[in-house]
Amino acid sequence: MYAYIVRRLLMLVPVLFGVSIFIFVIMRIVPGDVAMTILGTDATPESLKQLREDFGLNLPIYQQYFEWMAGVLTGDFGESMRTGKEVLPDILTRFKLTFELTLISAVLSWIIAIPLGIIAAIKRNTKTDFGVRLISLLGVSVPNFALATVLILILALFFSYSPPVGYVGFFEDPATNLQIMILPSIVLGTAMAGAVMRMTRSSILEILRQDFIRTIRAKGARERVVIFQHALRNAMIPILTIIGMQIGTLLGGTVIIEQIFSLPGLGQLVLTAITQRDFTVVQGAVLFIAFVFVLINLLVDLLYSYLDPRITYK
Amino acid sequence: MSPLLEIKDLSIDLYADSEKFNVINNINLTIEKKQKYGIVGESGSGKSLTSLSIMNLLPDALAISGGEILFNGDTDLTNLSKKEFLKIRGNEISMIFQEPMTALDPLYPIEHQIMEVLKFHGSYSKKQMRQLAVEMLEKVGIPRPQQLIKEYPHQLSGGMRQRIMIAIALICNPRLLIADEPTTALDVTIQAQILDLMNELTDNYDTSILMITHDLGVIAETCERVAVMYSGEVVEEAAVTTLFKNPTHPYTVGLLESVKSLGDKSNKLYSIPGNVPTPKQLTGGCRFASRCPHAMEICRSQAPPLFSIDADHKSKCWLYGEEEVVNG
C-alpha cells in the first residue's frame, strides 16, 4: 500500500512536467504579452523592447523555461509580472478561499443528494421518484450564473438582504465569512447535487437487483439495514468517482461564481492573470491546480480500496 | 400434529405492461416436520417463485393473488406484516440460493455476514456471536474457521461460499430450510458433499428441507416426497420412491425418460418436444397438452384436476380420470 502511494506520488513528476511545458508554450503562443498589457496601446517599440528584456522575454523559449523551472524546483514560483508579488503565497491565500468554497458546496450537495437519491431508488417510478429526478435534472441543467443571479435578486428584492461585501477569512470572522460563502456554495452545491443524486439513484437501483441483497433480506434484515449497510456501501464507488471529479474541478477555481460573488479565489486569480498575460502567475497557478487534481484522484483511489476489499493496490 | 408448512390453493400473478398473467396456478403442497420435500421442474415452471413466495421475497412485478401459506398450522404467511415477517426470515425459515458466488455481500468479511443473522434474531454479545459463528463454520466443514472468518467472499471458492450460506441459513436453527438449486452452480465433485452436509445438518437440527431443483438426481439423493411442477402447476405429487418407480403424468414420464437415456449410449438422447408455454400462450386446457404424446380431445379444452392414483400419489392428468377426484 505505501509502496503504491509512493509510486503514485512519483508519477506526479512526469504529469506536472508535461503540464508545465504545455502551459508555458501556450502562454507564449497566445498573441499579446505582458509588456503590451502594462504599457498599453500607445507604447513605443523601444519601451516595449526594454520591458521585455527586463522580464527576460527576449531570451530563447527553452532558456526561459529552464530558468523558470529551476526556480519552481526550489519552491520559488517567481513574482507576478504585474504586481511584483510572490506567486506561490498569493496562490495559497486564494486557494484557502477556493478550498472552503469547495468544501461547503460539496457537503451541502451530499446532504441533499445522497438521501434524495436513495429515496428515489427505493420509490422507483413513483411520484416521489419523478420529483427527485426533475430536481436533479434542474440542478444539472440550470447554468450556475443564472441560478446565482436569480438567488441574489430574490434575496435583495424580497428580503432586502445582500451578502457582506469584501472577503473576510473564516478564522478572522467566521460569521461574516459564512455569510459570504453560503450563497455561492448553494449555487455550486446545487449543480453538484444534481449529478450525485442521479448517480446515487441509479447505483443503488443496480445494487438492489443483486443476489446478495436477496440473501440479506432472507436473513431477516430490516429495510434500513439492507439500504444503509449493504446497498449504499456497495453503491458508493461510482458515487465517489463523480464526487472526486467534482471536487477536483472545483478546487481549480470557479471563475464565474467567484466573479459574480466577487470572491478573490483561485479562479479569479487565473482569469485576471490570463487577461493581463501575467505569465508567471498563470504558469504557477496551473501547475498548482494540476497538482491538487492529481492528489484528489489519488485520494479517491485510496478510498476505493478502503470501501471495497476486492480493490487492493500493490 | 399439524404439518410444518401447508400451501393451499396458492396462485401468483405477474403484472406486466398493465396486463395480468397467471404464473402459479392453485398449487397445494404439504411439508411435514423434519420432512425433506422436493420440487422438481424445468426453468420457468414456477418452482423458484413458489419458494420466494414462502419467504415473501417475490420481485415487485409479482404478487400472490390467492390462497394461503400456513406455517406451523396457524400462521398465514401471506397475511403477515413486514415487521412480523422479519422474525420469520432467517430465523424460522431460511433460504440458500443457487449462486454462491454472488449471494454474499462482497464488502463485508464472512464474520460480519454470519453474525448479522444472530444480531437480527437474538441478543448476544459480540464475543458470543463470534464464538457461535466459529462453531457453525466448523459444523459446515470449513477448515481453520478462526482465520477464515476474517476473510472476504472473493477470497473463497464457490463450494466454500455455499458452505457459508448453509452456515448462515442454519445458525438460528430454523424449522424450514429452503434450498433453491443449491448445487447447480457447483462442481460435480462438490455437489455431493454439499447435499450430504445439508442432509446431515438438517437431521441434527430437526429442520425440514424444501429442495428446489431441476435435477432428479438431487431429489433422489435428498428427498422423501416430491412435487413435479410444470408451467406454474403441480402436475404430480408422490413419495420419491413411488414417483421413480411408477410415474403417471406424461410430463414426469418424459422427465425420467430424458434422465434414463443419459446412461444409454446406443440411443439418441430423449427430450420432451416443444417448450414450456409462456403465460401469454396459455389456453383453457391442460398446460402440457401441446407437448403431450397422449393428448386427447378433453385435454385441449378442459384443465384436469389432481386425480388420486392411490392414497399417497396424485396426478394432474385426464388419463387417470376414472379414479376418484381429489380437488373437485
XYZ file of C-alpha atoms in Angstrom:
642
model
C 0.000 0.000 0.000
C 2.713 2.515 0.996
C 4.779 1.463 -1.981
C 1.738 2.160 -4.131
C 1.257 5.625 -2.674
C 4.929 6.448 -3.189
C 4.735 5.224 -6.769
C 1.647 7.285 -7.440
C 3.341 10.353 -5.978
C 6.370 9.729 -8.170
C 4.060 9.636 -11.160
C 3.219 13.237 -10.314
C 6.622 14.223 -11.680
C 6.051 13.389 -15.368
C 2.449 14.670 -15.178
C 3.466 18.017 -13.749
C 6.414 18.214 -16.123
C 4.074 17.765 -19.088
C 1.605 20.307 -17.729
C 4.370 22.835 -17.132
C 5.678 22.613 -20.702
C 2.167 22.763 -22.107
C 1.117 25.879 -20.216
C 4.496 27.542 -20.742
C 4.312 27.153 -24.502
C 0.603 28.022 -24.739
C 1.083 31.295 -22.888
C 3.796 32.290 -25.328
C 1.817 31.324 -28.428
C -1.211 33.405 -27.433
C -1.000 36.819 -29.119
C -0.066 39.779 -26.911
C 2.238 39.763 -23.963
C 2.611 41.281 -20.544
C 4.633 44.249 -21.814
C 1.775 45.276 -24.091
C -0.832 44.978 -21.370
C 1.275 47.024 -18.966
C 2.300 49.797 -21.338
C -0.933 49.995 -23.285
C -1.506 50.678 -26.983
C 0.457 53.943 -27.112
C 3.723 52.324 -26.049
C 6.740 52.903 -28.238
C 8.538 49.860 -29.660
C 11.617 50.819 -27.677
C 9.876 50.838 -24.322
C 8.188 47.514 -25.136
C 11.552 46.008 -26.035
C 13.092 47.368 -22.854
C 10.328 45.897 -20.657
C 10.506 42.520 -22.392
C 14.214 42.417 -21.747
C 13.565 43.229 -18.088
C 11.273 40.198 -17.878
C 13.707 38.053 -19.864
C 11.123 37.518 -22.613
C 13.716 38.190 -25.304
C 15.620 35.042 -24.400
C 15.037 31.798 -26.359
C 11.935 29.969 -25.065
C 13.833 26.937 -23.748
C 16.129 29.201 -21.756
C 13.115 30.999 -20.269
C 11.639 27.640 -19.387
C 14.767 26.338 -17.694
C 15.147 29.492 -15.646
C 11.533 29.295 -14.519
C 11.773 25.547 -13.818
C 14.965 25.983 -11.805
C 13.042 28.395 -9.571
C 9.972 26.149 -9.290
C 12.070 23.160 -8.259
C 13.477 25.160 -5.339
C 9.994 26.328 -4.372
C 10.369 29.750 -5.969
C 7.496 30.283 -8.398
C 8.748 33.748 -9.256
C 6.985 37.081 -8.952
C 3.924 38.393 -10.665
C 4.870 40.440 -13.728
C 2.081 42.873 -12.938
C 2.093 43.302 -9.187
C 5.554 42.116 -8.278
C 4.020 39.947 -5.542
C 5.413 36.473 -4.979
C 3.323 33.955 -6.906
C 3.179 30.968 -4.566
C 1.973 32.744 -1.388
C -0.651 34.513 -3.479
C -1.882 31.203 -4.874
C -2.028 29.638 -1.415
C -4.012 32.540 0.062
C -6.560 32.312 -2.706
C -6.618 28.544 -2.526
C -7.824 28.802 1.082
C -10.961 30.533 -0.132
C -11.441 28.127 -3.013
C -10.905 25.192 -0.674
C -13.513 26.453 1.779
C -15.971 27.128 -1.042
C -15.453 23.635 -2.423
C -15.823 22.023 0.967
C -19.074 23.780 1.869
C -20.567 23.211 -1.589
C -19.628 19.563 -1.550
C -21.031 18.899 1.931
C -24.216 20.770 1.065
C -24.635 18.719 -2.105
C -24.116 15.401 -0.287
C -26.630 16.285 2.405
C -29.230 16.893 -0.291
C -28.245 14.466 -2.992
C -27.456 11.182 -1.294
C -30.649 10.883 0.788
C -32.809 12.037 -2.130
C -31.059 9.618 -4.478
C -31.701 6.763 -2.068
C -35.360 7.707 -1.643
C -35.806 7.928 -5.409
C -34.258 4.473 -5.855
C -36.465 2.892 -3.183
C -39.595 4.555 -4.527
C -38.715 3.905 -8.123
C -41.260 5.045 -10.719
C -43.474 6.773 -8.184
C -44.294 10.480 -7.976
C -41.513 10.918 -5.409
C -39.022 9.415 -7.809
C -40.138 11.631 -10.679
C -39.949 14.658 -8.372
C -36.381 13.843 -7.355
C -35.369 13.196 -10.946
C -36.856 16.532 -12.006
C -34.936 18.348 -9.269
C -31.701 16.641 -10.223
C -32.263 17.424 -13.899
C -32.786 21.075 -12.992
C -29.687 21.016 -10.823
C -27.577 19.683 -13.651
C -29.039 21.826 -16.420
C -29.644 25.270 -14.902
C -26.470 27.289 -15.515
C -24.603 28.421 -12.402
C -24.613 32.083 -13.287
C -28.378 32.078 -13.868
C -29.096 30.479 -10.506
C -26.623 32.793 -8.805
C -28.176 35.902 -10.319
C -31.721 34.795 -9.523
C -30.717 33.970 -5.945
C -29.098 37.364 -5.404
C -32.084 39.115 -6.961
C -34.680 37.264 -4.912
C -32.830 37.887 -1.664
C -32.349 41.550 -2.476
C -35.863 42.239 -3.772
C -37.994 40.234 -1.363
C -35.862 40.028 1.743
C -33.767 43.168 1.309
C -30.746 41.038 2.070
C -27.428 41.245 0.381
C -24.346 39.344 1.460
C -21.484 41.294 3.012
C -19.147 42.908 0.504
C -15.436 42.249 0.656
C -13.951 38.928 1.582
C -13.148 38.067 5.200
C -11.293 34.879 6.087
C -13.019 32.224 8.176
C -10.561 32.489 11.048
C -10.837 36.271 11.200
C -14.627 36.440 11.433
C -16.463 33.129 10.994
C -19.972 34.620 10.985
C -19.270 37.132 8.240
C -17.193 34.606 6.345
C -20.034 32.079 6.306
C -22.486 34.751 5.199
C -20.213 35.472 2.268
C -19.653 31.825 1.406
C -23.112 30.373 1.783
C -24.741 31.771 -1.370
C -22.008 30.727 -3.794
C -21.861 27.363 -2.025
C -25.578 26.832 -2.538
C -25.217 27.643 -6.220
C -22.261 25.310 -6.712
C -23.761 22.663 -4.447
C -26.980 22.559 -6.480
C -25.145 21.651 -9.648
C -23.065 19.042 -7.854
C -26.131 17.634 -6.116
C -27.895 17.041 -9.424
C -25.189 14.757 -10.715
C -24.640 12.986 -7.388
C -28.381 12.402 -6.994
C -28.653 10.746 -10.386
C -25.629 8.590 -9.742
C -26.864 7.596 -6.263
C -30.263 6.621 -7.615
C -29.007 4.507 -10.500
C -26.205 2.966 -8.496
C -28.500 1.932 -5.636
C -31.050 0.543 -8.092
C -28.320 -1.509 -9.683
C -27.197 -2.905 -6.333
C -30.744 -3.651 -5.147
C -31.082 -6.056 -8.069
C -28.078 -8.082 -6.915
C -28.360 -11.566 -5.450
C -26.727 -10.697 -2.161
C -29.426 -8.156 -1.358
C -31.934 -11.016 -1.558
C -29.718 -13.022 0.798
C -29.659 -10.163 3.283
C -33.436 -9.833 3.130
C -33.728 -13.601 3.558
C -31.687 -13.278 6.750
C -34.430 -11.105 8.180
C -32.708 -7.737 7.864
C -34.765 -4.601 8.285
C -35.001 -2.456 5.177
C -32.858 0.162 6.935
C -30.001 -2.307 7.297
C -30.455 -3.500 3.712
C -30.240 0.027 2.339
C -27.638 1.703 4.512
C -25.283 -1.088 5.490
C -25.336 -3.034 2.267
C -26.851 -1.240 -0.734
C -25.409 2.205 -0.072
C -21.947 0.985 0.740
C -21.842 -1.099 -2.418
C -23.207 1.809 -4.432
C -20.595 4.210 -3.071
C -17.838 3.507 -5.614
C -19.417 5.166 -8.662
C -20.756 7.954 -6.444
C -17.266 8.519 -5.112
C -15.899 8.737 -8.649
C -18.302 11.554 -9.515
C -17.650 13.347 -6.230
C -13.899 13.115 -6.739
C -14.097 14.643 -10.183
C -16.384 17.416 -8.975
C -14.100 18.322 -6.111
C -11.024 18.191 -8.326
C -12.665 20.583 -10.755
C -13.936 22.962 -8.087
C -10.569 23.153 -6.369
C -9.193 24.552 -9.623
C -11.330 27.610 -9.012
C -14.747 28.598 -10.247
C -14.283 31.593 -12.457
C -17.888 32.608 -12.999
C -19.158 32.141 -9.472
C -16.165 33.917 -7.979
C -16.774 36.755 -10.411
C -20.485 37.080 -9.597
C -19.969 36.993 -5.848
C -16.686 38.943 -6.105
C -14.696 36.324 -4.254
C -10.919 36.565 -4.577
C -10.428 32.843 -5.275
C -8.082 30.853 -7.447
C -10.337 31.158 -10.496
C -10.312 34.928 -10.342
C -6.547 34.974 -9.957
C -6.072 32.866 -13.056
C -8.616 34.805 -15.092
C -7.020 38.169 -14.283
C -3.574 36.778 -14.886
C -4.570 35.458 -18.301
C -6.130 38.703 -19.489
C -3.033 40.553 -18.330
C -0.709 37.929 -19.801
C 0.873 37.622 -16.389
C 2.899 34.562 -17.404
C 4.419 33.632 -14.073
C 1.089 33.715 -12.248
C -0.726 31.668 -14.894
C 2.052 29.084 -15.034
C 2.313 28.807 -11.262
C -1.453 28.562 -10.763
C -1.978 25.968 -13.496
C 0.842 23.847 -12.115
C -0.662 24.079 -8.640
C -4.175 23.182 -9.858
C -2.842 20.157 -11.736
C -1.012 19.071 -8.598
C -4.182 19.317 -6.488
C -6.234 17.475 -9.114
C -3.833 14.553 -9.240
C -3.713 14.444 -5.454
C -7.524 14.303 -5.210
C -7.534 11.445 -7.704
C -5.041 9.547 -5.597
C -7.172 10.153 -2.537
C -10.256 8.793 -4.340
C -8.343 5.703 -5.428
C -7.246 5.074 -1.863
C -10.831 5.497 -0.680
C -11.923 2.844 -3.195
C -9.693 0.289 -1.585
C -10.892 1.328 1.851
C -14.516 0.792 0.769
C -14.034 -2.345 -1.275
C -11.742 -5.129 -0.044
C -11.534 -6.502 -3.578
C -9.617 -3.422 -4.661
C -6.046 -3.657 -3.438
C -3.004 -1.790 -4.604
C 0.411 -3.292 -4.593
C -49.977 -32.789 14.709
C -50.299 -30.043 12.118
C -47.827 -30.017 9.240
C -44.948 -27.537 9.266
C -45.885 -25.807 6.058
C -49.103 -26.027 4.140
C -49.524 -24.252 0.835
C -53.210 -24.092 -0.025
C -54.503 -23.081 -3.455
C -51.645 -20.653 -3.956
C -51.791 -18.510 -7.077
C -49.292 -15.874 -8.177
C -49.827 -13.310 -10.899
C -47.332 -11.352 -12.933
C -48.139 -7.735 -13.697
C -46.510 -6.546 -16.904
C -47.468 -3.901 -19.468
C -50.556 -3.169 -17.352
C -51.731 -6.714 -18.001
C -52.018 -9.607 -15.590
C -50.646 -13.086 -16.291
C -51.049 -16.120 -14.108
C -47.695 -17.744 -13.305
C -48.576 -20.007 -10.382
C -51.955 -21.695 -10.573
C -53.644 -23.122 -7.486
C -50.837 -25.208 -6.095
C -51.096 -27.299 -2.952
C -48.125 -28.613 -1.006
C -47.746 -30.009 2.479
C -44.397 -30.312 4.207
C -44.356 -32.270 7.451
C -41.992 -31.577 10.322
C -38.491 -32.986 9.684
C -39.530 -33.912 6.167
C -37.328 -33.456 3.124
C -39.549 -32.270 0.346
C -38.533 -31.654 -3.232
C -39.972 -29.572 -6.027
C -38.684 -30.504 -9.447
C -39.348 -28.837 -12.759
C -37.635 -27.144 -15.652
C -36.829 -23.441 -15.941
C -39.965 -21.358 -15.881
C -42.067 -23.974 -14.113
C -42.531 -21.648 -11.144
C -40.611 -23.639 -8.555
C -38.394 -20.735 -7.523
C -41.354 -18.369 -7.390
C -43.119 -20.757 -5.063
C -40.150 -20.713 -2.711
C -39.754 -16.939 -2.870
C -43.436 -16.513 -2.090
C -42.979 -18.510 1.111
C -40.269 -16.031 2.136
C -42.339 -13.067 0.932
C -39.423 -12.111 -1.313
C -41.241 -12.059 -4.645
C -39.958 -9.435 -7.096
C -42.069 -6.272 -7.357
C -43.887 -7.271 -10.540
C -45.271 -10.451 -8.938
C -47.939 -10.799 -6.298
C -49.841 -13.567 -4.566
C -53.373 -13.428 -5.930
C -54.978 -16.176 -3.888
C -54.566 -18.973 -1.412
C -52.708 -19.209 1.834
C -49.368 -20.445 3.158
C -49.814 -21.835 6.656
C -46.718 -22.128 8.785
C -46.835 -24.192 11.983
C -50.517 -24.788 11.419
C -51.806 -21.339 12.275
C -49.594 -18.554 10.908
C -50.684 -17.484 7.436
C -47.507 -16.181 5.820
C -49.441 -14.369 3.097
C -51.061 -12.229 5.775
C -48.083 -11.224 7.897
C -46.988 -7.621 8.252
C -43.478 -6.717 7.120
C -42.393 -6.456 10.727
C -43.751 -9.866 11.697
C -42.027 -11.377 8.684
C -38.644 -10.117 9.867
C -38.878 -12.545 12.783
C -39.575 -15.472 10.464
C -36.958 -14.876 7.779
C -33.542 -16.222 8.639
C -34.871 -17.439 11.953
C -37.809 -19.833 11.447
C -37.450 -20.203 7.695
C -34.166 -19.646 5.973
C -33.001 -19.978 2.444
C -29.934 -20.770 0.379
C -29.631 -19.794 -3.231
C -28.224 -21.086 -6.458
C -25.348 -18.695 -6.979
C -22.915 -18.814 -4.075
C -20.569 -16.504 -5.994
C -22.950 -13.565 -5.845
C -25.071 -14.384 -2.811
C -22.720 -12.834 -0.256
C -22.071 -9.115 0.140
C -18.589 -8.570 -1.332
C -17.732 -5.730 1.052
C -18.041 -7.493 4.395
C -15.925 -10.240 5.935
C -17.567 -13.647 6.450
C -17.684 -12.939 10.168
C -19.994 -9.965 9.701
C -22.322 -11.843 7.373
C -22.817 -14.722 9.796
C -23.013 -12.647 12.943
C -25.540 -10.370 11.277
C -28.217 -13.092 11.407
C -27.610 -13.590 15.114
C -27.871 -9.857 15.634
C -31.239 -9.745 13.838
C -32.728 -12.618 15.791
C -31.219 -12.627 19.246
C -29.369 -10.628 21.833
C -25.842 -11.912 22.084
C -22.625 -10.168 22.948
C -20.116 -9.746 20.161
C -17.932 -12.390 21.730
C -20.779 -14.909 21.902
C -21.733 -14.218 18.316
C -18.171 -14.768 17.126
C -17.993 -17.970 19.150
C -21.256 -19.258 17.647
C -20.146 -18.293 14.166
C -16.869 -20.180 14.503
C -18.694 -23.253 15.845
C -21.155 -23.119 12.969
C -18.333 -22.885 10.433
C -16.776 -25.970 11.976
C -20.081 -27.790 11.587
C -20.304 -26.970 7.889
C -16.817 -28.332 7.416
C -14.795 -25.166 6.956
C -11.132 -25.667 7.798
C -9.375 -23.075 10.029
C -12.609 -21.231 10.853
C -10.797 -18.830 13.185
C -8.795 -17.366 10.308
C -11.310 -17.855 7.553
C -13.955 -15.879 9.365
C -11.898 -12.737 8.792
C -11.733 -13.264 5.032
C -13.909 -11.765 2.338
C -16.184 -13.710 -0.050
C -13.948 -13.108 -3.087
C -11.121 -14.962 -1.337
C -13.158 -18.201 -1.169
C -14.201 -20.841 -3.679
C -17.795 -21.499 -4.711
C -18.055 -24.630 -2.557
C -16.746 -22.732 0.469
C -19.193 -19.926 -0.091
C -22.085 -22.368 -0.350
C -20.970 -23.872 2.962
C -21.009 -20.389 4.429
C -24.500 -19.836 3.034
C -25.555 -23.049 4.769
C -23.946 -21.849 7.994
C -25.843 -18.562 7.735
C -29.079 -20.386 6.976
C -28.821 -22.847 9.848
C -27.231 -20.797 12.616
C -30.597 -19.727 14.054
C -31.824 -23.311 13.958
C -34.736 -22.752 11.559
C -37.755 -25.044 11.264
C -37.590 -24.967 7.477
C -34.655 -24.635 5.095
C -35.498 -23.680 1.538
C -32.718 -24.644 -0.833
C -33.162 -23.151 -4.288
C -30.887 -25.095 -6.643
C -28.137 -25.182 -4.013
C -25.757 -27.321 -6.050
C -26.486 -26.250 -9.611
C -23.637 -23.749 -9.800
C -21.096 -26.025 -8.139
C -18.558 -28.502 -9.467
C -19.922 -32.046 -9.658
C -17.437 -33.237 -7.043
C -18.576 -30.555 -4.621
C -22.299 -31.134 -5.267
C -22.479 -34.428 -3.417
C -20.529 -33.013 -0.457
C -22.915 -30.085 -0.132
C -26.001 -32.319 -0.353
C -24.579 -34.687 2.264
C -23.796 -31.756 4.509
C -27.320 -30.382 4.191
C -28.828 -33.809 4.880
C -26.686 -34.374 7.921
C -27.153 -30.948 9.461
C -30.890 -30.784 8.944
C -31.192 -34.231 10.561
C -29.274 -32.962 13.577
C -31.354 -29.821 13.850
C -34.726 -31.456 13.049
C -35.094 -28.971 10.235
C -37.352 -29.663 7.270
C -35.990 -29.065 3.810
C -37.754 -27.721 0.776
C -35.412 -28.613 -2.076
C -35.999 -26.758 -5.320
C -34.182 -28.295 -8.263
C -34.360 -29.245 -11.913
C -32.181 -32.275 -11.179
C -33.980 -35.541 -10.434
C -30.685 -36.919 -9.102
C -30.686 -34.342 -6.330
C -34.270 -35.289 -5.480
C -33.365 -38.978 -5.361
C -30.447 -38.277 -3.087
C -32.109 -35.977 -0.566
C -35.888 -36.028 -0.611
C -38.693 -38.132 0.786
C -41.576 -36.585 -1.085
C -41.610 -34.712 -4.336
C -43.877 -32.442 -6.334
C -43.336 -32.137 -10.076
C -44.125 -28.662 -11.343
C -44.921 -27.693 -14.878
C -45.909 -24.251 -16.115
C -46.901 -22.988 -12.676
C -48.851 -26.063 -11.634
C -48.109 -29.160 -9.568
C -48.706 -31.949 -12.066
C -47.718 -34.907 -9.912
C -47.069 -35.405 -6.228
C -45.848 -38.576 -4.560
C -43.259 -40.213 -2.334
C -39.899 -40.146 -4.128
C -39.678 -43.947 -4.437
C -43.204 -44.132 -5.851
C -42.531 -41.387 -8.356
C -39.389 -43.044 -9.673
C -40.975 -46.492 -9.810
C -44.387 -45.543 -11.077
C -44.526 -42.116 -12.711
C -48.012 -41.342 -14.007
C -48.103 -37.880 -15.510
C -46.774 -37.843 -19.097
C -44.509 -34.923 -18.167
C -42.937 -36.840 -15.279
C -42.517 -39.840 -17.535
C -40.775 -37.614 -20.064
C -38.507 -36.125 -17.409
C -37.457 -39.549 -16.143
C -37.029 -40.785 -19.696
C -34.634 -37.947 -20.533
C -32.517 -38.798 -17.487
C -32.572 -42.539 -18.187
C -31.429 -42.094 -21.769
C -28.285 -40.390 -20.446
C -26.887 -43.740 -19.334
C -27.830 -45.482 -22.537
C -25.215 -44.873 -25.189
C -26.922 -46.690 -28.049
C -29.911 -44.367 -28.300
C -30.277 -40.724 -29.079
C -30.849 -38.513 -26.046
C -34.509 -38.330 -25.277
C -36.085 -34.919 -24.914
C -39.655 -33.743 -24.470
C -40.606 -31.947 -27.694
C -41.534 -28.254 -27.515
C -41.136 -25.694 -24.747
C -42.937 -24.622 -21.609
C -45.742 -22.295 -22.729
C -45.292 -18.638 -21.705
C -48.060 -17.171 -19.566
C -49.380 -15.435 -22.696
C -49.782 -18.707 -24.585
C -51.949 -20.429 -22.002
C -55.315 -21.721 -23.167
C -58.074 -23.200 -21.069
C -56.919 -26.805 -21.302
C -54.138 -28.833 -19.761
C -50.926 -26.796 -19.863
C -48.893 -29.786 -21.048
C -51.294 -30.779 -23.833
C -49.284 -29.223 -26.670
C -46.255 -31.393 -25.811
C -48.035 -34.497 -24.582
C -47.865 -37.751 -26.586
C -51.182 -38.902 -25.069
C -53.142 -35.690 -25.578
C -56.872 -36.259 -26.055
C -59.790 -34.067 -27.040
C -60.631 -33.156 -23.447
C -57.017 -32.148 -22.677
C -57.162 -29.182 -25.043
C -60.457 -27.805 -23.774
C -60.547 -28.556 -20.073
C -57.817 -28.452 -17.425
C -57.583 -31.713 -15.482
C -57.898 -31.705 -11.693
C -55.445 -33.564 -9.447
C -56.598 -37.190 -9.529
C -55.645 -39.620 -6.775
C -53.733 -42.599 -8.115
C -53.685 -44.004 -4.608
C -53.784 -42.540 -1.118
C -50.343 -41.048 -1.410
C -49.988 -40.297 -5.090
C -51.709 -37.599 -7.115
C -51.531 -36.795 -10.793
C -52.979 -33.940 -12.809
C -53.866 -35.840 -15.950
C -57.082 -36.943 -17.670
C -55.557 -40.397 -18.254
C -56.453 -41.119 -14.648
C -59.889 -39.568 -14.907
C -61.797 -42.669 -13.781
C -60.105 -42.551 -10.385
C -61.529 -40.584 -7.545
C -61.296 -36.807 -7.889
C -59.332 -35.054 -5.148
C -59.872 -31.385 -5.726
C -63.282 -31.269 -7.330
